CSV table of C-alpha atoms in Angstrom, one decimal:
chain,number,residue,atom,x,y,z
C,4,MET,CA,-43.2,33.2,125.8
C,5,PRO,CA,-40.1,33.9,123.6
C,6,ARG,CA,-42.3,34.8,120.7
C,7,ARG,CA,-44.5,37.1,122.9
C,8,ILE,CA,-41.5,38.9,124.1
C,9,ALA,CA,-40.2,39.4,120.6
C,10,TYR,CA,-43.6,40.7,119.6
C,11,ASP,CA,-43.7,43.1,122.5
C,12,VAL,CA,-40.3,44.5,121.7
C,13,LEU,CA,-41.1,44.8,118.0
C,14,CYS,CA,-44.1,46.9,118.9
C,15,GLN,CA,-42.0,49.1,121.1
C,16,VAL,CA,-39.3,49.6,118.4
C,17,LEU,CA,-41.6,50.1,115.4
C,18,GLY,CA,-44.4,51.9,117.2
C,19,LYS,CA,-42.5,54.1,119.7
C,20,LYS,CA,-38.9,54.1,118.1
C,21,ARG,CA,-37.4,52.6,121.2
C,22,PRO,CA,-34.0,51.1,120.8
C,23,MET,CA,-34.2,47.3,120.5
C,24,ASP,CA,-31.5,46.4,123.0
C,25,GLU,CA,-33.1,48.6,125.6
C,26,ALA,CA,-36.6,47.3,125.0
C,27,PHE,CA,-35.5,43.6,125.0
C,28,ASN,CA,-33.2,43.8,128.0
C,29,SER,CA,-35.8,45.6,130.1
C,30,HIS,CA,-38.8,43.3,129.3
C,31,PRO,CA,-40.5,42.4,132.5
C,32,HIS,CA,-40.7,38.7,131.6
C,33,LEU,CA,-37.3,38.2,130.1
C,34,ASP,CA,-35.9,36.5,133.3
C,35,LYS,CA,-38.6,33.9,133.0
C,36,LEU,CA,-36.9,32.5,129.9
C,37,THR,CA,-34.3,29.7,129.8
C,38,PRO,CA,-31.0,30.8,128.2
C,39,LYS,CA,-32.0,28.8,125.1
C,40,ALA,CA,-35.4,30.5,124.9
C,41,LYS,CA,-33.9,33.9,125.4
C,42,SER,CA,-31.4,33.3,122.7
C,43,PHE,CA,-34.2,32.2,120.3
C,44,SER,CA,-36.3,35.3,121.2
C,45,ARG,CA,-33.4,37.7,120.5
C,46,ALA,CA,-32.5,35.9,117.3
C,47,LEU,CA,-36.0,36.1,116.1
C,48,LEU,CA,-36.3,39.7,116.9
C,49,THR,CA,-32.9,40.6,115.2
C,50,THR,CA,-33.8,38.5,112.1
C,51,THR,CA,-37.1,40.2,111.8
C,52,MET,CA,-35.6,43.6,112.1
C,53,ARG,CA,-32.7,42.8,109.7
C,54,HIS,CA,-35.1,41.6,107.0
C,55,LYS,CA,-38.2,43.8,107.8
C,56,GLY,CA,-38.2,45.5,104.4
C,57,PHE,CA,-38.3,42.3,102.4
C,58,ILE,CA,-40.7,40.7,104.9
C,59,ASP,CA,-43.1,43.6,104.5
C,60,HIS,CA,-42.8,43.2,100.7
C,61,LEU,CA,-44.0,39.6,101.0
C,62,ILE,CA,-46.8,40.5,103.4
C,63,ASN,CA,-48.0,43.4,101.2
C,64,GLU,CA,-48.3,41.0,98.3
C,65,CYS,CA,-50.9,39.0,100.3
C,66,LEU,CA,-53.0,41.9,101.6
C,67,GLU,CA,-55.5,43.9,99.7
C,68,LYS,CA,-55.6,46.4,102.6
C,69,ARG,CA,-53.1,46.9,105.4
C,70,PRO,CA,-54.6,47.0,109.0
C,71,LYS,CA,-54.9,50.5,110.4
C,72,GLY,CA,-54.7,52.1,113.8
C,73,ALA,CA,-54.1,49.8,116.7
C,74,ALA,CA,-54.7,46.8,114.4
C,75,ARG,CA,-51.4,47.5,112.6
C,76,ASP,CA,-49.7,45.5,115.4
C,77,ILE,CA,-51.1,42.4,113.9
C,78,LEU,CA,-48.5,42.9,111.2
C,79,ASN,CA,-45.8,42.2,113.8
C,80,VAL,CA,-47.3,38.7,114.3
C,81,MET,CA,-47.0,38.2,110.6
C,82,ARG,CA,-43.5,39.6,110.5
C,83,LEU,CA,-42.3,37.2,113.2
C,84,GLY,CA,-43.9,34.3,111.4
C,85,VAL,CA,-42.3,35.2,108.0
C,86,ALA,CA,-38.9,35.6,109.6
C,87,GLN,CA,-39.1,32.1,111.0
C,88,LEU,CA,-40.3,30.6,107.8
C,89,TYR,CA,-38.0,32.4,105.4
C,90,PHE,CA,-34.8,33.0,107.3
C,91,MET,CA,-34.7,30.8,110.4
C,92,HIS,CA,-36.1,27.6,108.7
C,93,VAL,CA,-38.5,26.8,111.6
C,94,PRO,CA,-41.0,24.1,110.4
C,95,ALA,CA,-44.1,25.6,108.9
C,96,HIS,CA,-46.5,23.7,111.2
C,97,ALA,CA,-44.7,25.1,114.2
C,98,VAL,CA,-44.7,28.6,112.9
C,99,LEU,CA,-48.4,28.5,112.0
C,100,SER,CA,-49.4,27.0,115.3
C,101,GLU,CA,-47.4,29.4,117.4
C,102,ALA,CA,-48.7,32.4,115.3
C,103,GLN,CA,-52.3,31.4,116.0
C,104,ILE,CA,-51.5,31.2,119.8
C,105,LEU,CA,-49.7,34.6,119.7
C,106,THR,CA,-52.5,36.2,117.8
C,107,GLY,CA,-54.9,35.1,120.6
C,108,ARG,CA,-52.6,36.2,123.4
C,109,VAL,CA,-52.2,39.7,122.0
C,110,ASP,CA,-56.0,40.1,121.6
C,111,PHE,CA,-56.3,39.9,117.9
C,112,MET,CA,-58.7,36.9,117.7
C,113,GLN,CA,-60.5,38.4,114.7
C,114,TYR,CA,-57.4,38.3,112.7
C,115,LYS,CA,-56.6,34.6,113.2
C,116,LYS,CA,-57.8,33.5,109.8
C,117,LEU,CA,-56.0,36.4,108.1
C,118,VAL,CA,-52.7,35.6,109.8
C,119,ASN,CA,-53.0,31.9,108.9
C,120,ALA,CA,-53.9,32.7,105.3
C,121,VAL,CA,-50.9,35.1,104.8
C,122,LEU,CA,-48.4,32.8,106.4
C,123,ARG,CA,-49.7,29.7,104.5
C,124,ARG,CA,-49.5,31.6,101.2
C,125,ILE,CA,-45.9,32.9,101.9
C,126,ASP,CA,-44.8,29.4,102.9
C,127,ARG,CA,-46.3,27.9,99.8
C,128,GLU,CA,-44.8,30.5,97.4
C,129,GLN,CA,-41.4,30.3,99.1
C,130,ALA,CA,-40.7,27.2,97.0
C,131,GLU,CA,-42.1,28.8,93.9
C,132,LYS,CA,-40.4,32.2,93.9
C,133,GLU,CA,-36.7,32.8,94.1
C,134,PHE,CA,-35.5,36.3,94.9
C,135,ALA,CA,-32.0,37.5,94.1
C,136,PRO,CA,-29.9,38.5,97.2
C,137,ALA,CA,-29.5,42.1,95.7
C,138,PHE,CA,-33.3,42.4,95.6
C,139,ILE,CA,-33.7,41.2,99.2
C,140,ALA,CA,-30.9,43.5,100.4
C,141,GLU,CA,-32.2,46.7,98.8
C,142,LYS,CA,-35.7,46.1,100.1
C,143,ASN,CA,-34.3,46.0,103.6
C,144,ILE,CA,-32.8,49.5,103.4
C,145,PRO,CA,-35.2,52.5,103.5
C,146,ILE,CA,-35.2,54.5,100.2
C,147,TRP,CA,-33.8,57.7,101.7
C,148,LEU,CA,-30.9,55.8,103.2
C,149,ILE,CA,-29.9,53.7,100.2
C,150,GLU,CA,-30.2,56.8,98.0
C,151,SER,CA,-27.8,58.7,100.3
C,152,TRP,CA,-25.2,55.9,100.0
C,153,LYS,CA,-25.6,55.8,96.2
C,154,ASN,CA,-25.0,59.6,96.1
C,155,ALA,CA,-22.0,59.2,98.4
C,156,TYR,CA,-20.3,56.1,97.2
C,157,GLY,CA,-21.9,55.1,93.9
C,158,GLU,CA,-24.4,52.4,92.9
C,159,GLU,CA,-22.1,49.4,93.2
C,160,ALA,CA,-20.8,50.4,96.6
C,161,ALA,CA,-24.3,51.1,97.9
C,162,GLN,CA,-25.4,47.7,96.8
C,163,ALA,CA,-22.4,46.1,98.5
C,164,ILE,CA,-23.3,47.8,101.8
C,165,ALA,CA,-26.9,46.6,101.5
C,166,LEU,CA,-25.7,43.1,100.8
C,167,ALA,CA,-23.4,43.2,103.9
C,168,HIS,CA,-26.5,43.9,106.0
C,169,LEU,CA,-28.0,40.5,105.1
C,170,LYS,CA,-25.5,38.7,107.2
C,171,GLU,CA,-24.8,38.7,110.9
C,172,PRO,CA,-21.6,40.8,111.5
C,173,PRO,CA,-18.4,39.1,112.7
C,174,LEU,CA,-17.2,39.1,116.3
C,175,ASP,CA,-13.8,40.9,116.6
C,176,ILE,CA,-11.8,41.2,119.8
C,177,THR,CA,-8.8,43.4,120.7
C,178,PRO,CA,-6.1,41.6,122.8
C,179,LYS,CA,-4.8,43.6,125.7
C,180,TYR,CA,-1.3,43.1,124.6
C,181,ASN,CA,-0.4,43.1,120.9
C,182,ASP,CA,2.2,40.5,121.3
C,183,GLU,CA,-0.4,38.0,122.6
C,184,ALA,CA,-2.6,38.2,119.5
C,185,ALA,CA,-1.2,34.9,118.1
C,186,ILE,CA,-1.8,33.2,121.5
C,187,TRP,CA,-5.4,34.2,121.7
C,188,ALA,CA,-6.1,33.6,118.1
C,189,LYS,CA,-5.0,30.0,118.5
C,190,ARG,CA,-6.9,29.4,121.8
C,191,LEU,CA,-10.1,30.9,120.5
C,192,ASN,CA,-9.8,29.5,116.9
C,193,GLY,CA,-9.7,33.0,115.5
C,194,GLU,CA,-8.1,34.8,112.7
C,195,ILE,CA,-5.6,37.6,113.1
C,196,LEU,CA,-6.6,40.6,111.0
C,197,PRO,CA,-4.1,43.0,109.4
C,198,ASN,CA,-4.7,45.6,112.1
C,199,GLY,CA,-4.0,43.1,115.0
C,200,SER,CA,-7.7,42.4,115.8
C,201,ILE,CA,-8.8,38.8,116.2
C,202,ARG,CA,-11.9,37.7,114.3
C,203,LEU,CA,-13.8,34.8,116.0
C,204,PRO,CA,-16.3,32.3,114.8
C,205,ILE,CA,-19.9,33.5,115.3
C,206,GLY,CA,-21.8,31.8,118.1
C,207,GLY,CA,-21.6,31.0,121.8
C,208,ARG,CA,-21.7,33.3,124.9
C,209,ILE,CA,-18.8,35.8,124.9
C,210,GLU,CA,-18.6,35.7,128.7
C,211,GLU,CA,-17.8,32.0,128.6
C,212,LEU,CA,-14.8,32.3,126.2
C,213,ASP,CA,-11.3,31.7,127.5
C,214,GLY,CA,-9.6,35.0,128.4
C,215,TYR,CA,-12.7,37.1,128.9
C,216,GLY,CA,-12.9,36.8,132.7
C,217,ASN,CA,-9.4,37.8,133.3
C,218,GLY,CA,-9.5,40.6,130.9
C,219,SER,CA,-7.0,39.4,128.3
C,220,TRP,CA,-9.1,40.9,125.5
C,221,TRP,CA,-12.3,42.8,124.9
C,222,VAL,CA,-14.9,42.9,122.2
C,223,GLN,CA,-14.3,45.7,119.6
C,224,ASP,CA,-15.0,45.8,115.9
C,225,ALA,CA,-11.8,46.0,113.8
C,226,ALA,CA,-12.8,49.3,112.2
C,227,ALA,CA,-13.4,50.9,115.6
C,228,THR,CA,-9.7,50.3,116.6
C,229,HIS,CA,-8.4,52.6,114.0
C,230,PRO,CA,-9.1,56.0,115.5
C,231,VAL,CA,-6.7,55.4,118.4
C,232,THR,CA,-3.9,54.6,116.0
C,233,LEU,CA,-4.3,58.0,114.4
C,234,LEU,CA,-3.1,59.6,117.7
C,235,GLY,CA,0.4,58.0,117.3
C,236,ASP,CA,2.5,57.1,120.3
C,237,VAL,CA,0.4,58.0,123.4
C,238,LYS,CA,2.6,56.5,126.1
C,239,GLY,CA,2.8,58.8,129.0
C,240,LYS,CA,0.6,61.4,127.4
C,241,THR,CA,-2.6,62.9,128.8
C,242,VAL,CA,-5.5,61.9,126.5
C,243,LEU,CA,-9.1,63.0,126.9
C,244,ASP,CA,-11.5,60.4,125.6
C,245,LEU,CA,-14.9,62.0,124.9
C,246,CYS,CA,-18.2,60.1,124.6
C,247,ALA,CA,-16.0,57.2,126.0
C,248,ALA,CA,-18.6,54.5,127.0
C,249,PRO,CA,-18.6,51.6,126.8
C,250,GLY,CA,-14.9,51.9,126.7
C,251,GLY,CA,-13.3,50.0,123.8
C,252,LYS,CA,-11.1,53.0,122.9
C,253,THR,CA,-10.5,53.9,126.5
C,254,MET,CA,-9.0,50.4,127.1
C,255,GLN,CA,-6.9,50.7,123.9
C,256,LEU,CA,-5.4,54.0,125.1
C,257,ALA,CA,-4.8,52.7,128.7
C,258,ALA,CA,-3.2,49.6,127.4
C,259,LEU,CA,-0.8,51.7,125.3
C,260,GLY,CA,0.3,53.6,128.4
C,261,ALA,CA,-1.8,56.8,128.1
C,262,ASN,CA,-3.1,58.7,131.1
C,263,VAL,CA,-6.7,58.7,130.1
C,264,THR,CA,-9.6,60.8,131.3
C,265,ALA,CA,-12.8,59.2,130.0
C,266,VAL,CA,-15.9,61.4,129.8
C,267,ASP,CA,-19.5,60.4,129.1
C,268,LYS,CA,-22.9,61.7,130.2
C,269,SER,CA,-24.6,58.3,130.5
C,270,THR,CA,-24.3,56.9,134.0
C,271,ASN,CA,-25.5,53.5,132.8
C,272,ARG,CA,-23.0,53.3,130.0
C,273,LEU,CA,-20.2,54.4,132.2
C,274,LYS,CA,-21.0,51.5,134.6
C,275,LYS,CA,-20.1,49.2,131.7
C,276,LEU,CA,-16.9,51.1,131.1
C,277,GLU,CA,-16.0,50.7,134.8
C,278,GLU,CA,-16.7,47.0,134.6
C,279,ASN,CA,-14.6,46.7,131.5
C,280,LEU,CA,-11.6,48.5,133.1
C,281,ALA,CA,-11.9,46.4,136.3
C,282,ARG,CA,-12.0,43.2,134.2
C,283,THR,CA,-9.0,44.2,132.1
C,284,HIS,CA,-7.0,45.6,135.1
C,285,LEU,CA,-6.6,48.9,133.2
C,286,LYS,CA,-6.9,52.4,134.7
C,287,ALA,CA,-8.6,55.6,133.6
C,288,ASP,CA,-10.1,58.6,135.3
C,289,ILE,CA,-13.9,58.5,134.7
C,290,LEU,CA,-16.1,61.6,134.7
C,291,THR,CA,-19.9,61.7,134.3
C,292,LYS,CA,-20.3,65.0,132.4
C,293,ASP,CA,-22.4,66.6,129.7
C,294,LEU,CA,-19.9,67.9,127.1
C,295,MET,CA,-22.3,70.7,126.2
C,296,GLU,CA,-21.8,72.2,129.6
C,297,TRP,CA,-18.5,70.8,131.1
C,298,GLU,CA,-15.2,72.5,130.9
C,299,PRO,CA,-11.9,70.8,131.9
C,300,ASP,CA,-9.5,72.6,134.2
C,301,CYS,CA,-6.5,71.8,132.0
C,302,GLU,CA,-5.4,71.2,128.5
C,303,PHE,CA,-4.6,67.7,127.1
C,304,ASP,CA,-1.8,66.4,124.9
C,305,ALA,CA,-4.5,64.6,122.7
C,306,ILE,CA,-8.2,64.2,122.5
C,307,LEU,CA,-10.3,61.4,121.0
C,308,LEU,CA,-13.8,62.6,120.1
C,309,ASP,CA,-16.0,59.6,119.3
C,310,ALA,CA,-19.0,61.8,118.5
C,311,PRO,CA,-22.7,60.7,118.9
C,312,CYS,CA,-24.0,60.0,115.4
C,313,THR,CA,-26.7,58.3,113.4
C,314,ALA,CA,-24.7,55.1,113.6
C,315,THR,CA,-25.6,54.0,110.1
C,316,GLY,CA,-22.3,52.2,109.9
C,317,THR,CA,-23.3,49.7,112.6
C,318,LEU,CA,-26.8,48.8,111.3
C,319,ARG,CA,-25.7,45.2,110.8
C,320,ARG,CA,-25.4,45.0,114.6
C,321,HIS,CA,-28.4,47.2,115.4
C,322,PRO,CA,-30.8,46.7,112.5
C,323,ASP,CA,-33.6,48.4,114.4
C,324,GLY,CA,-31.9,51.6,113.5
C,325,LEU,CA,-33.0,51.1,109.9
C,326,TRP,CA,-36.5,51.7,111.0
C,327,THR,CA,-36.1,54.2,113.9
C,328,LYS,CA,-33.9,56.8,112.1
C,329,LYS,CA,-35.0,59.3,109.5
C,330,SER,CA,-33.2,61.6,107.2
C,331,ASP,CA,-33.7,64.7,109.4
C,332,ASP,CA,-31.6,63.0,112.1
C,333,ILE,CA,-28.5,63.4,110.1
C,334,ARG,CA,-28.6,67.2,110.2
C,335,ALA,CA,-29.5,67.2,113.9
C,336,MET,CA,-26.6,64.9,114.7
C,337,ALA,CA,-24.2,66.9,112.5
C,338,ASP,CA,-25.1,70.1,114.5
C,339,ILE,CA,-24.3,68.3,117.8
C,340,GLN,CA,-21.0,67.0,116.4
C,341,GLY,CA,-19.9,70.4,115.1
C,342,THR,CA,-20.6,71.9,118.5
C,343,LEU,CA,-18.7,69.2,120.4
C,344,TRP,CA,-15.7,69.4,118.1
C,345,HIS,CA,-15.6,73.2,118.5
C,346,ARG,CA,-15.7,72.9,122.3
C,347,ALA,CA,-13.0,70.2,122.2
C,348,SER,CA,-10.7,72.3,120.1
C,349,ARG,CA,-10.2,74.6,123.1
C,350,TRP,CA,-9.1,71.7,125.3
C,351,VAL,CA,-6.0,70.4,123.5
C,352,LYS,CA,-2.5,71.8,123.8
C,353,THR,CA,-0.8,73.7,121.0
C,354,GLY,CA,0.9,70.9,118.9
C,355,GLY,CA,-1.6,68.4,120.2
C,356,THR,CA,-3.9,66.2,118.2
C,357,ILE,CA,-7.6,65.7,118.1
C,358,VAL,CA,-9.1,62.6,116.4
C,359,TYR,CA,-12.7,63.0,115.4
C,360,CYS,CA,-14.6,59.8,114.6
C,361,THR,CA,-18.1,58.5,114.0
C,362,CYS,CA,-19.6,55.1,113.1
C,363,SER,CA,-21.7,56.8,110.4
C,364,LEU,CA,-21.7,56.3,106.7
C,365,GLN,CA,-23.2,59.7,106.1
C,366,PRO,CA,-20.7,62.3,104.6
C,367,GLU,CA,-22.5,65.0,106.7
C,368,GLU,CA,-21.1,63.3,109.8
C,369,GLY,CA,-17.7,62.6,108.3
C,370,GLU,CA,-16.0,64.3,105.2
C,371,LEU,CA,-18.2,67.3,105.2
C,372,MET,CA,-17.8,67.8,108.9
C,373,VAL,CA,-14.0,67.9,108.5
C,374,LYS,CA,-14.3,70.6,105.8
C,375,ALA,CA,-16.6,72.7,108.0
C,376,PHE,CA,-14.3,72.3,111.1
C,377,LEU,CA,-11.1,73.3,109.2
C,378,LYS,CA,-12.9,76.2,107.6
C,379,GLY,CA,-13.9,77.6,110.9
C,380,HIS,CA,-10.7,76.8,112.8
C,381,ALA,CA,-7.6,78.3,111.1
C,382,ASN,CA,-5.4,77.2,114.0
C,383,PHE,CA,-5.9,73.5,113.0
C,384,GLU,CA,-4.6,71.4,110.2
C,385,GLN,CA,-5.4,68.0,109.0
C,386,ILE,CA,-2.9,65.2,109.6
C,387,GLY,CA,-2.8,62.5,106.9
C,388,ASP,CA,-5.8,61.1,105.0
C,389,VAL,CA,-9.2,60.5,106.4
C,390,TYR,CA,-10.1,56.9,107.3
C,391,ARG,CA,-13.3,55.8,105.7
C,392,ASN,CA,-14.4,52.1,106.1
C,393,LEU,CA,-17.6,50.7,104.5
C,394,PRO,CA,-19.4,47.7,106.1
C,395,GLY,CA,-18.2,44.3,104.9
C,396,ALA,CA,-15.3,42.0,105.4
C,397,GLY,CA,-13.2,44.8,107.0
C,398,GLY,CA,-15.6,45.6,109.8
C,399,ASP,CA,-18.3,48.2,110.5
C,400,GLY,CA,-18.8,51.5,108.7
C,401,PHE,CA,-16.5,54.0,110.3
C,402,PHE,CA,-15.0,57.5,109.7
C,403,ALA,CA,-12.0,59.0,111.4
C,404,VAL,CA,-9.6,61.9,110.9
C,405,ALA,CA,-6.8,63.6,112.9
C,406,VAL,CA,-6.2,67.3,113.1
C,407,LYS,CA,-3.3,69.1,114.8
C,408,ARG,CA,-3.6,72.4,116.7
C,409,THR,CA,-0.9,74.7,115.3
C,410,SER,CA,-1.4,77.8,117.4
């Protein structure tokens, strides 16, 4: 069952470009799995997605012709098998046996011998061939994407980003009160990072960790905490948090004493924000609004615009995005970001600050967006330097900049 669920989700992601988390969490048979089986199914799926490019390279070496049409889904059976052999170190006999069972269950009986032959060959050659991590890493990034990073950051930096994607990202948390960071780092066996975040050992259920239930901290990547700091002292100020769900930055602002209005158009995502606020005993006014149509009835002291983006800075956490996004998406998202930033520019008081941020590595959604905004808005000026973080030890890929309304 766990392998069948992983197969079904893989077909949804690669065939219909459906987000992996959405497809996995809504699978009709997910509740039938034990916690251990559910964890294995998700790990198998994530591992396959993270290494899909390299896995496909190995499979292609074994095939004279790739299956076409509906038969292409048999490749997903092979991908799951290779992920277990190569990266999860499941015994070969178990992988081969389960692959045969799965092939029958998904009505590809005629491909049983092919699946068996491919997996046996890859298992055999695994001991004979050794691939450099850099080779594996670059195979896992679509050509258009790795080339865009090379153009933006140079060959060495692009390779470092690709290598970072080979590993599961760290788990960072933000303590509700800054002066309690040392307490929670000790209790949770974590490391305090320079920005005050706490990095925890990977593994275990987050909900079962000490301090989660009473809202002493929340999960938030270290890089994602930076945009709020660009707003300066927000205590007592009115702050509009746009595209706010699931609420990490909303909680940051509320904990610092801001009077927060959090806006998002997704009802489901706002439910998560409400749950987070209730758990942490923090307050914010929550509005379900489409920012392309909504107009506030007052101006705010500050605005945080966490704009929708291609999220290429968080592909370590959501590797399905490597295979569901395309280069055309960058321009489409940049158009939306420019429109939202222009609309938000009318909602901040004179002398007030807007922080624009995205979890994208693409300059079109970061540095170039700033230039375009300032060129079209003479009544704003940039405050300080832009914040650009690349994936790696310091957290996810992130971009942020602060601008001030001068008139």
